[in-house]
PDB file of C-alpha atoms in Angstrom:
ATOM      1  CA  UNK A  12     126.279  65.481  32.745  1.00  0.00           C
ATOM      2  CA  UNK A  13     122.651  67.148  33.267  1.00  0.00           C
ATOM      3  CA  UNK A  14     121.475  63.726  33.701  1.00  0.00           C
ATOM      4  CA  UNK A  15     124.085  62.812  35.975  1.00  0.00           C
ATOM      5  CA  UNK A  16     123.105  65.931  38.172  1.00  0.00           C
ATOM      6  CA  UNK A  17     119.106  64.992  37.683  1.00  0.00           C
ATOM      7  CA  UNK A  18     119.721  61.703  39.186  1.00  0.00           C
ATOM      8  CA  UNK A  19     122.243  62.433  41.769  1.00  0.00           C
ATOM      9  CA  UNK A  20     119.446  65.090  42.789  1.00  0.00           C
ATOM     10  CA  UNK A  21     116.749  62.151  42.572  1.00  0.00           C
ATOM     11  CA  UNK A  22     118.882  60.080  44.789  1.00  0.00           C
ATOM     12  CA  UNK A  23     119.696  62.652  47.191  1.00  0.00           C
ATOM     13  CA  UNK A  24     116.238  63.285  48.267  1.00  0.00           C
ATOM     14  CA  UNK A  25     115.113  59.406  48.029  1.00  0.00           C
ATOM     15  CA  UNK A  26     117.848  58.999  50.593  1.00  0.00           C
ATOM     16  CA  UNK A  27     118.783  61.351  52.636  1.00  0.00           C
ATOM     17  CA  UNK A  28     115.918  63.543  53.051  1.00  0.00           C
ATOM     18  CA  UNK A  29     114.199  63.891  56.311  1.00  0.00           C
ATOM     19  CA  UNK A  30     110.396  64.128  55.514  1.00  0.00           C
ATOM     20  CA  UNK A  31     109.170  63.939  59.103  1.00  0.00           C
ATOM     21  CA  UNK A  32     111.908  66.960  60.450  1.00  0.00           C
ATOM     22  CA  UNK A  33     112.892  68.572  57.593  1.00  0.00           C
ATOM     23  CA  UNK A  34     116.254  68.797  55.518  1.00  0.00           C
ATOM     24  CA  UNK A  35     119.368  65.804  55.025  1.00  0.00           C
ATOM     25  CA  UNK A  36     120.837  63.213  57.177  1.00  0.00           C
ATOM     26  CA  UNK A  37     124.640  63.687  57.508  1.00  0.00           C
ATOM     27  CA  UNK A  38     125.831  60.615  56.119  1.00  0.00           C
ATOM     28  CA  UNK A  39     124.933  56.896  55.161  1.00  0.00           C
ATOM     29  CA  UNK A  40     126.273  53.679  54.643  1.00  0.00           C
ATOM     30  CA  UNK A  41     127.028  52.437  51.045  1.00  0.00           C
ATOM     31  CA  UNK A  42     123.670  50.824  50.715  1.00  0.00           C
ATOM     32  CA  UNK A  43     121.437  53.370  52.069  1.00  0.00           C
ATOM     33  CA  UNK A  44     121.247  51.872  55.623  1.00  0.00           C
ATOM     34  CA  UNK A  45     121.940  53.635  59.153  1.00  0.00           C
ATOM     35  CA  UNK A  46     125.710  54.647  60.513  1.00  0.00           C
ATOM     36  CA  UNK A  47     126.542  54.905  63.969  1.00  0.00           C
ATOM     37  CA  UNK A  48     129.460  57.650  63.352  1.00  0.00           C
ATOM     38  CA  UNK A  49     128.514  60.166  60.712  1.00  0.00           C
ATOM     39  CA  UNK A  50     131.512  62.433  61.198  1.00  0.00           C
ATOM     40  CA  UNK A  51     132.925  63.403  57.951  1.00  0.00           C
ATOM     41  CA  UNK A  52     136.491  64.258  59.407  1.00  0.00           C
ATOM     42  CA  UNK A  53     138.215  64.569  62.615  1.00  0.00           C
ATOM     43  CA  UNK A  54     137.510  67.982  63.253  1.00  0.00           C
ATOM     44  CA  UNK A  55     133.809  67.298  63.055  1.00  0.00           C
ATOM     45  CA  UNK A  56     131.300  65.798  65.527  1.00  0.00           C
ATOM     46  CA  UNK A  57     129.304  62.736  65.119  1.00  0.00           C
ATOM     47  CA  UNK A  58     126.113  64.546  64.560  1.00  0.00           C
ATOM     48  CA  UNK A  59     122.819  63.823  62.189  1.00  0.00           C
ATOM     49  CA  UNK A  60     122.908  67.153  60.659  1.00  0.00           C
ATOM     50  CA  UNK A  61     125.304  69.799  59.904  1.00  0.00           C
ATOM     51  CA  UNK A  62     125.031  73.297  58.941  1.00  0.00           C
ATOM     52  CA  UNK A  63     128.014  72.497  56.177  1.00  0.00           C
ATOM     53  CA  UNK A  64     126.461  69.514  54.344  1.00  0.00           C
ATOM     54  CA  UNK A  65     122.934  71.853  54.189  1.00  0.00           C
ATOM     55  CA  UNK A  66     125.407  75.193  52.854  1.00  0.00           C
ATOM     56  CA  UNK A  67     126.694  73.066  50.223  1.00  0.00           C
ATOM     57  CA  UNK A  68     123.912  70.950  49.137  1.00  0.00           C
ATOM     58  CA  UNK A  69     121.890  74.467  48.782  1.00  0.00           C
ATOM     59  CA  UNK A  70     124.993  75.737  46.468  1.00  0.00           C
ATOM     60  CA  UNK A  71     124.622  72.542  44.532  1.00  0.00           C
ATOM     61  CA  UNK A  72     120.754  72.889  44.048  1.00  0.00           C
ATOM     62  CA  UNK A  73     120.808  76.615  42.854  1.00  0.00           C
ATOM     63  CA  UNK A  74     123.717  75.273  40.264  1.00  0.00           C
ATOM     64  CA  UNK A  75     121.659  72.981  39.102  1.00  0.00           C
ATOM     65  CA  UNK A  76     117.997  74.693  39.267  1.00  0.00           C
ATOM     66  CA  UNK A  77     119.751  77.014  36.789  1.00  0.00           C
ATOM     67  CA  UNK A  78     120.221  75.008  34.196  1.00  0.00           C
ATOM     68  CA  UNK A  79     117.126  72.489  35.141  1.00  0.00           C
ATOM     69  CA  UNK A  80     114.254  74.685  36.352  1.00  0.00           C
ATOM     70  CA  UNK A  81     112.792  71.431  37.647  1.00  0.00           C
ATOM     71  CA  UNK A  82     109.511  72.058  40.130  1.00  0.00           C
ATOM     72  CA  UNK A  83     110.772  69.521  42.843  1.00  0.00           C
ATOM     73  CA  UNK A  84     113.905  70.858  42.559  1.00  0.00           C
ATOM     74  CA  UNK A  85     112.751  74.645  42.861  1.00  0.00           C
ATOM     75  CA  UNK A  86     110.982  73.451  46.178  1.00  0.00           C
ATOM     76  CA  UNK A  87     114.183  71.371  47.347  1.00  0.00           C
ATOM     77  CA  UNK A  88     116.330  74.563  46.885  1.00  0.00           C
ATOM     78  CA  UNK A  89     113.357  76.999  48.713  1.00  0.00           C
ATOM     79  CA  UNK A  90     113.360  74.521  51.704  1.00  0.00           C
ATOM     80  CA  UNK A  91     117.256  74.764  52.154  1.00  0.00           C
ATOM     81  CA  UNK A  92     117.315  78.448  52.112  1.00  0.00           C
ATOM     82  CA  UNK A  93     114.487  78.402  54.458  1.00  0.00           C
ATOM     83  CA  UNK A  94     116.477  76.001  56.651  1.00  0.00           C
ATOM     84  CA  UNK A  95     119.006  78.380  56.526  1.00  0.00           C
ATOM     85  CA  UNK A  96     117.460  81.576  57.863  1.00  0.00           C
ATOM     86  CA  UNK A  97     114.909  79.679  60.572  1.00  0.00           C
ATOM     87  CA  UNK A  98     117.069  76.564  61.560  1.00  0.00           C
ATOM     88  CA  UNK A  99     120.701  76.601  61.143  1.00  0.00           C
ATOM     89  CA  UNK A 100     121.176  80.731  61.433  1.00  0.00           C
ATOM     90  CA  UNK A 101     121.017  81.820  65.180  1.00  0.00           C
ATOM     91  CA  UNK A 102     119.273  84.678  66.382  1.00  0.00           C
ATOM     92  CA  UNK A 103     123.150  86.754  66.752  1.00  0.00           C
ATOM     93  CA  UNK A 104     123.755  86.049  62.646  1.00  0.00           C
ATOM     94  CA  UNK A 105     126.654  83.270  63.652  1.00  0.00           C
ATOM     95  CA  UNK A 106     125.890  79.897  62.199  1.00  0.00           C
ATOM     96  CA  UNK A 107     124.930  76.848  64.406  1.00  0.00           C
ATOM     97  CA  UNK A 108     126.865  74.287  62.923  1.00  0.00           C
ATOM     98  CA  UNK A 109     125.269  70.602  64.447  1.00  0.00           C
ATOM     99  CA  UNK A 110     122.038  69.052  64.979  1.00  0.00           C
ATOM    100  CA  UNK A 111     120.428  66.079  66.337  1.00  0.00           C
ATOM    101  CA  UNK A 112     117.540  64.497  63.828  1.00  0.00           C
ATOM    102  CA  UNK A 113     115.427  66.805  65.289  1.00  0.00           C
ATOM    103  CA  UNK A 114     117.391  70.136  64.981  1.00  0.00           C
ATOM    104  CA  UNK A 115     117.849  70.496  68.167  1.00  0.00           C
ATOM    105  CA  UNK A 116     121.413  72.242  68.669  1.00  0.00           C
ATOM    106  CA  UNK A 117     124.788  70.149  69.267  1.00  0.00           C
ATOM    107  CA  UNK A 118     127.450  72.590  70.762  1.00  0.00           C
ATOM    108  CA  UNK A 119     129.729  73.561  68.189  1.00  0.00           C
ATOM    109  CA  UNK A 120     132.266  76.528  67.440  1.00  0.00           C
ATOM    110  CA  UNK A 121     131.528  80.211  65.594  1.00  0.00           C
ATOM    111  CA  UNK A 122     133.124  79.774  62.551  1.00  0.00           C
ATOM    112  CA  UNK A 123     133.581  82.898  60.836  1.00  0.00           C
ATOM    113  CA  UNK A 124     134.555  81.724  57.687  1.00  0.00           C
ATOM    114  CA  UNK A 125     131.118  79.490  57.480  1.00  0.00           C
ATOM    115  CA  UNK A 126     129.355  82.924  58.224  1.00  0.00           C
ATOM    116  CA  UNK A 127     130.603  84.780  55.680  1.00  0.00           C
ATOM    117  CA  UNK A 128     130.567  82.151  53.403  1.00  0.00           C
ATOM    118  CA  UNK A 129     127.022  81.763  53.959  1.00  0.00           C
ATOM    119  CA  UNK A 130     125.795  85.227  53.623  1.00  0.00           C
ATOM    120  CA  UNK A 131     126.944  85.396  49.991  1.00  0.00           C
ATOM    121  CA  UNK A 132     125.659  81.793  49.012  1.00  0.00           C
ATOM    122  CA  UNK A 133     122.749  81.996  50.961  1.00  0.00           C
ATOM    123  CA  UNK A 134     121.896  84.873  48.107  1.00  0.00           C
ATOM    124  CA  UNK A 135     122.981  83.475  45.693  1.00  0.00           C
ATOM    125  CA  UNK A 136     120.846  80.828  46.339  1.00  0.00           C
ATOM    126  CA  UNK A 137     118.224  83.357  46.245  1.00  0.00           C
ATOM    127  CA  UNK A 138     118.891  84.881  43.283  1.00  0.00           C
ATOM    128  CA  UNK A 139     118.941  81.406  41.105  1.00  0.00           C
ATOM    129  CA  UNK A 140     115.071  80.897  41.984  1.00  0.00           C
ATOM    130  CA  UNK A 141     113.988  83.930  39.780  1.00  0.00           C
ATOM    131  CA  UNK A 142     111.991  84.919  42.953  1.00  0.00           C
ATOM    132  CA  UNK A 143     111.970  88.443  43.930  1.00  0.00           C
ATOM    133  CA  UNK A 144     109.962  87.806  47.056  1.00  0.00           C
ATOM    134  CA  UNK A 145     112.490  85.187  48.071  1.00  0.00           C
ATOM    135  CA  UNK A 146     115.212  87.321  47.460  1.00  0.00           C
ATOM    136  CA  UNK A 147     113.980  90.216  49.320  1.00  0.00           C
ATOM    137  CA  UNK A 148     113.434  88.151  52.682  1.00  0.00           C
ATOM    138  CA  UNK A 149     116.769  86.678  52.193  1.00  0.00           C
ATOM    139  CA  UNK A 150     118.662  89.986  51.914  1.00  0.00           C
ATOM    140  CA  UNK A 151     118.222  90.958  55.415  1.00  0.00           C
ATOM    141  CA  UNK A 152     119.421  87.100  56.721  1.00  0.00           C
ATOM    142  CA  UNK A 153     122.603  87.406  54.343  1.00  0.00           C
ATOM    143  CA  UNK A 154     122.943  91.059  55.390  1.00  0.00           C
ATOM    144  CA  UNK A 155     123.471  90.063  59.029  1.00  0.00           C
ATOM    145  CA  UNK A 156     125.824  86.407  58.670  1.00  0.00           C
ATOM    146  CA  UNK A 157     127.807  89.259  56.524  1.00  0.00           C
ATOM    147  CA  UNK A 158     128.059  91.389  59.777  1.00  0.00           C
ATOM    148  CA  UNK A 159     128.256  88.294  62.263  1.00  0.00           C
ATOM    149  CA  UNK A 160     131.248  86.891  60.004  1.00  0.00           C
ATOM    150  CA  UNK A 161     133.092  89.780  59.955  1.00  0.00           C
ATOM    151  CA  UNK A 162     133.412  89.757  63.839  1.00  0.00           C
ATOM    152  CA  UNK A 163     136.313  87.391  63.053  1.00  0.00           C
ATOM    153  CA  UNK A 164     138.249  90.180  61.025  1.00  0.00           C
ATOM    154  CA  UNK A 165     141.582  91.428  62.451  1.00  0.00           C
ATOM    155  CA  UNK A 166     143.624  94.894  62.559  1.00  0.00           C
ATOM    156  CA  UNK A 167     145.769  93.167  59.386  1.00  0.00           C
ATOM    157  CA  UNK A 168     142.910  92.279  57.483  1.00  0.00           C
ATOM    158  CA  UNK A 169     142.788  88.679  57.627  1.00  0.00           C
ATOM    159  CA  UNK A 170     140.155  86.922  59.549  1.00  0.00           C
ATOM    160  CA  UNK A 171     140.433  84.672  62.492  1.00  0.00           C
ATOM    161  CA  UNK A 172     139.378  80.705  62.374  1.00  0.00           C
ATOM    162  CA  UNK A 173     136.860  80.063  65.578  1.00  0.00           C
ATOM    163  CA  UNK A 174     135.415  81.097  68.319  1.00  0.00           C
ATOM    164  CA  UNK A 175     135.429  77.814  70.998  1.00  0.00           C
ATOM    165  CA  UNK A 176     133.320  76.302  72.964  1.00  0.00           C
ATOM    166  CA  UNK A 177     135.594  77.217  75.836  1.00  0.00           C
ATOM    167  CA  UNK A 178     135.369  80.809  74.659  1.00  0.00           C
ATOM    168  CA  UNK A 179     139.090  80.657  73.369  1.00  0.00           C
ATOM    169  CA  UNK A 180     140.087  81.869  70.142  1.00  0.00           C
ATOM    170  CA  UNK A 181     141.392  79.321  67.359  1.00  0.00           C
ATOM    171  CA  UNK A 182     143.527  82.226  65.506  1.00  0.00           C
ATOM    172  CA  UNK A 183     145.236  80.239  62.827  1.00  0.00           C
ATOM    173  CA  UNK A 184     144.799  81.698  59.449  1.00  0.00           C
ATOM    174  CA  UNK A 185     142.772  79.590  57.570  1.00  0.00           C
ATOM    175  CA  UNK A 186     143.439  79.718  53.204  1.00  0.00           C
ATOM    176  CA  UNK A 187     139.727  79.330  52.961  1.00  0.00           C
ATOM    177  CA  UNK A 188     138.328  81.380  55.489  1.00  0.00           C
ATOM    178  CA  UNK A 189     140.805  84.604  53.797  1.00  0.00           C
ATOM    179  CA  UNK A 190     139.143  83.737  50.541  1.00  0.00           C
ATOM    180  CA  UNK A 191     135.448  83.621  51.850  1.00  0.00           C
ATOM    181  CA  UNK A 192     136.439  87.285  52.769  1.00  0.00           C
ATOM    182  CA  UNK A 193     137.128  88.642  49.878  1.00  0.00           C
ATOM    183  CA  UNK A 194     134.093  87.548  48.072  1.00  0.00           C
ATOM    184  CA  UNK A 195     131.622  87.880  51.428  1.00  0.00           C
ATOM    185  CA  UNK A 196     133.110  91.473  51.859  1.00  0.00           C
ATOM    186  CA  UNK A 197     132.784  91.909  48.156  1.00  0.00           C
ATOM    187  CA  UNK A 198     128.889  91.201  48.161  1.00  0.00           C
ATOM    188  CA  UNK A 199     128.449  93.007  50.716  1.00  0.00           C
ATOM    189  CA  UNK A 200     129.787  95.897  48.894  1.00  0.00           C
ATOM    190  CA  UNK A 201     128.078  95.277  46.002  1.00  0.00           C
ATOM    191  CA  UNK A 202     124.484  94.128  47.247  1.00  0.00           C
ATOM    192  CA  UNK A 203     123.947  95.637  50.378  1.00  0.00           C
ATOM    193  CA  UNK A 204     125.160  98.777  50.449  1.00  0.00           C
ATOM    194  CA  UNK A 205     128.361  98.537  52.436  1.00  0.00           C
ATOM    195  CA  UNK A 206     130.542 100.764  51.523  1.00  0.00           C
ATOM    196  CA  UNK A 207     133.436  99.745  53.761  1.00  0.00           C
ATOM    197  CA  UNK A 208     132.696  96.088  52.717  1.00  0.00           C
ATOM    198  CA  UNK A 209     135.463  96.926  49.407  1.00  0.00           C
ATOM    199  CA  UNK A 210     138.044  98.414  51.334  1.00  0.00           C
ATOM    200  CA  UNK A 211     137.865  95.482  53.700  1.00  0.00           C
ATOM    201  CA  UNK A 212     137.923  92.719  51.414  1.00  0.00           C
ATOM    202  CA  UNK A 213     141.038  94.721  49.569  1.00  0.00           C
ATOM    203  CA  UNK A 214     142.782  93.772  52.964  1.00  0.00           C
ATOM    204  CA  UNK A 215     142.080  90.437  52.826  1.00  0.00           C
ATOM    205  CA  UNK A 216     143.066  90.094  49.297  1.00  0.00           C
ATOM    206  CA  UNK A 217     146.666  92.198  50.490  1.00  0.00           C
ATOM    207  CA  UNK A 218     147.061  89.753  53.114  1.00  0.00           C
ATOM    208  CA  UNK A 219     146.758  87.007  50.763  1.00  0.00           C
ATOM    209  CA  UNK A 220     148.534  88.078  48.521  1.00  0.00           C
ATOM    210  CA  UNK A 221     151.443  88.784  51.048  1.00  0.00           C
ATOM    211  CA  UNK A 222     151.432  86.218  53.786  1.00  0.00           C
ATOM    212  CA  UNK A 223     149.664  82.716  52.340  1.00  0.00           C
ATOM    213  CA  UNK A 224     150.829  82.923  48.683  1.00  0.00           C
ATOM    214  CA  UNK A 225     153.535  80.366  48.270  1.00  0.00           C
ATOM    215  CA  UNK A 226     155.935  82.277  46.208  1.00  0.00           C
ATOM    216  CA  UNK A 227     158.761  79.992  46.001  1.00  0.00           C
ATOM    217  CA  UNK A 228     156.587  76.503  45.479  1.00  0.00           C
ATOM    218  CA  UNK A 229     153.380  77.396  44.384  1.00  0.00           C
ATOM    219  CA  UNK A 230     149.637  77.465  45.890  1.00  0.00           C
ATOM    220  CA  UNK A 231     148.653  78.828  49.038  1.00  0.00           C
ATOM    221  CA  UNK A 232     149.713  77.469  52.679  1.00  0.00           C
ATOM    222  CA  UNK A 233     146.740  75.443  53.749  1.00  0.00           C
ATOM    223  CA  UNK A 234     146.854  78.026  57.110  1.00  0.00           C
ATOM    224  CA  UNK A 235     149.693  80.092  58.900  1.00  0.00           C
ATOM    225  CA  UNK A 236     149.774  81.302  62.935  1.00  0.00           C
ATOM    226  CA  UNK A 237     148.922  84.194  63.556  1.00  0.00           C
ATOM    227  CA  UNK A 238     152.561  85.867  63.828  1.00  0.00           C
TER     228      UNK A 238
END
């Protein structure tokens, strides 16, 4: 499996890394060649980059950099948390979620549940390099997607989907975006100082725990309207 992961790795930044610009193309063909349409589903954009495929690809690196403290691996992980505070992070702590080659910004929604995802894996992240100067410039990025993410919270405790492009409100209750909660609100507790952060991700658990827990056939509703 370790070798697996090593070569998958390898392969990854053969590939799909973008030495002149910095961080991973969206998508390619099965051989490695050029695709017109990168979009990974309907609901995204065709765009070269993506704030999602760089979140995850960052989670997968730390995973692995712990058990395969690899140098070029350790400097593959540092770049994506780097890309994360100076690139894909805007200046208000929302993520910017698409990017031409060049990283200049495609319009795209706030998604709340990508913000406070982020500002728990984005330390995370941090904390698998062993680096105590990385992690203390990362606190204060992960402090503030915490904050930005939390924007989306409502009276009942759950959290909201999106913010549009048209400046409407996509208030569907995602199952995802109530877990990120929890566990965003729960670092935020536990690593920043946030008192409130505990009581608040309580909430969300209640309102799992009460609204999107199928009781009767199992799982959780993928996502439920607001009323």
């Amino acid at each position: 499996a370790l070798a697996a992961a090593a070569a998958l790795f390898q392969m990854v930044e053969d590939h799909f890394a973008d030495r002149e610009n910095g961080g991973y193309i969206e998508a390619l063909a099965r051989d490695f060649s050029p695709l017109e349409d990168m979009s990974l589903s309907a609901h995204d954009i065709n765009a070269d980059k993506t704030m999602n495929s760089h979140l995850h690809l960052m989670e997968a690196y730390a995973n692995l950099y712990r058990v395969w403290p690899d140098p070029s691996l350790k400097q593959a992980l540092l770049h994506l948390i780097d890309l994360t505070c100076t690139r894909i992070m805007a200046p208000d702590g929302h993520l910017q979620l698409y990017f031409r080659k060049d990283w200049s910004v495609l319009p795209g929604a706030v998604s709340y549940g990508h913000d406070i995802e982020t500002s728990w894996l984005l330390l995370e992240s941090a904390f698998a390099t062993h680096d105590l100067d990385v992690v203390s410039r990362v606190r204060p990025y992960a402090l503030s997607l915490g904050r930005a993410g939390n924007e989306g919270l409502m009276p009942d405790g759950s959290m909201r989907y999106e913010l549009l492009t048209d400046g409407t409100f996509d208030d569907s209750r995602q199952w995802w975006v109530q877990a990120e909660t929890v566990v965003g609100n729960l670092w935020l507790w536990k690593y920043h100082g946030d008192t409130a952060a505990a009581d608040r991700a309580l909430a969300a658990w209640a309102y799992i725990r009460d609204r999107l827990v199928d009781r009767n056939r199992g799982e959780w509703f993928w996502a439920i309207h607001p009323d």
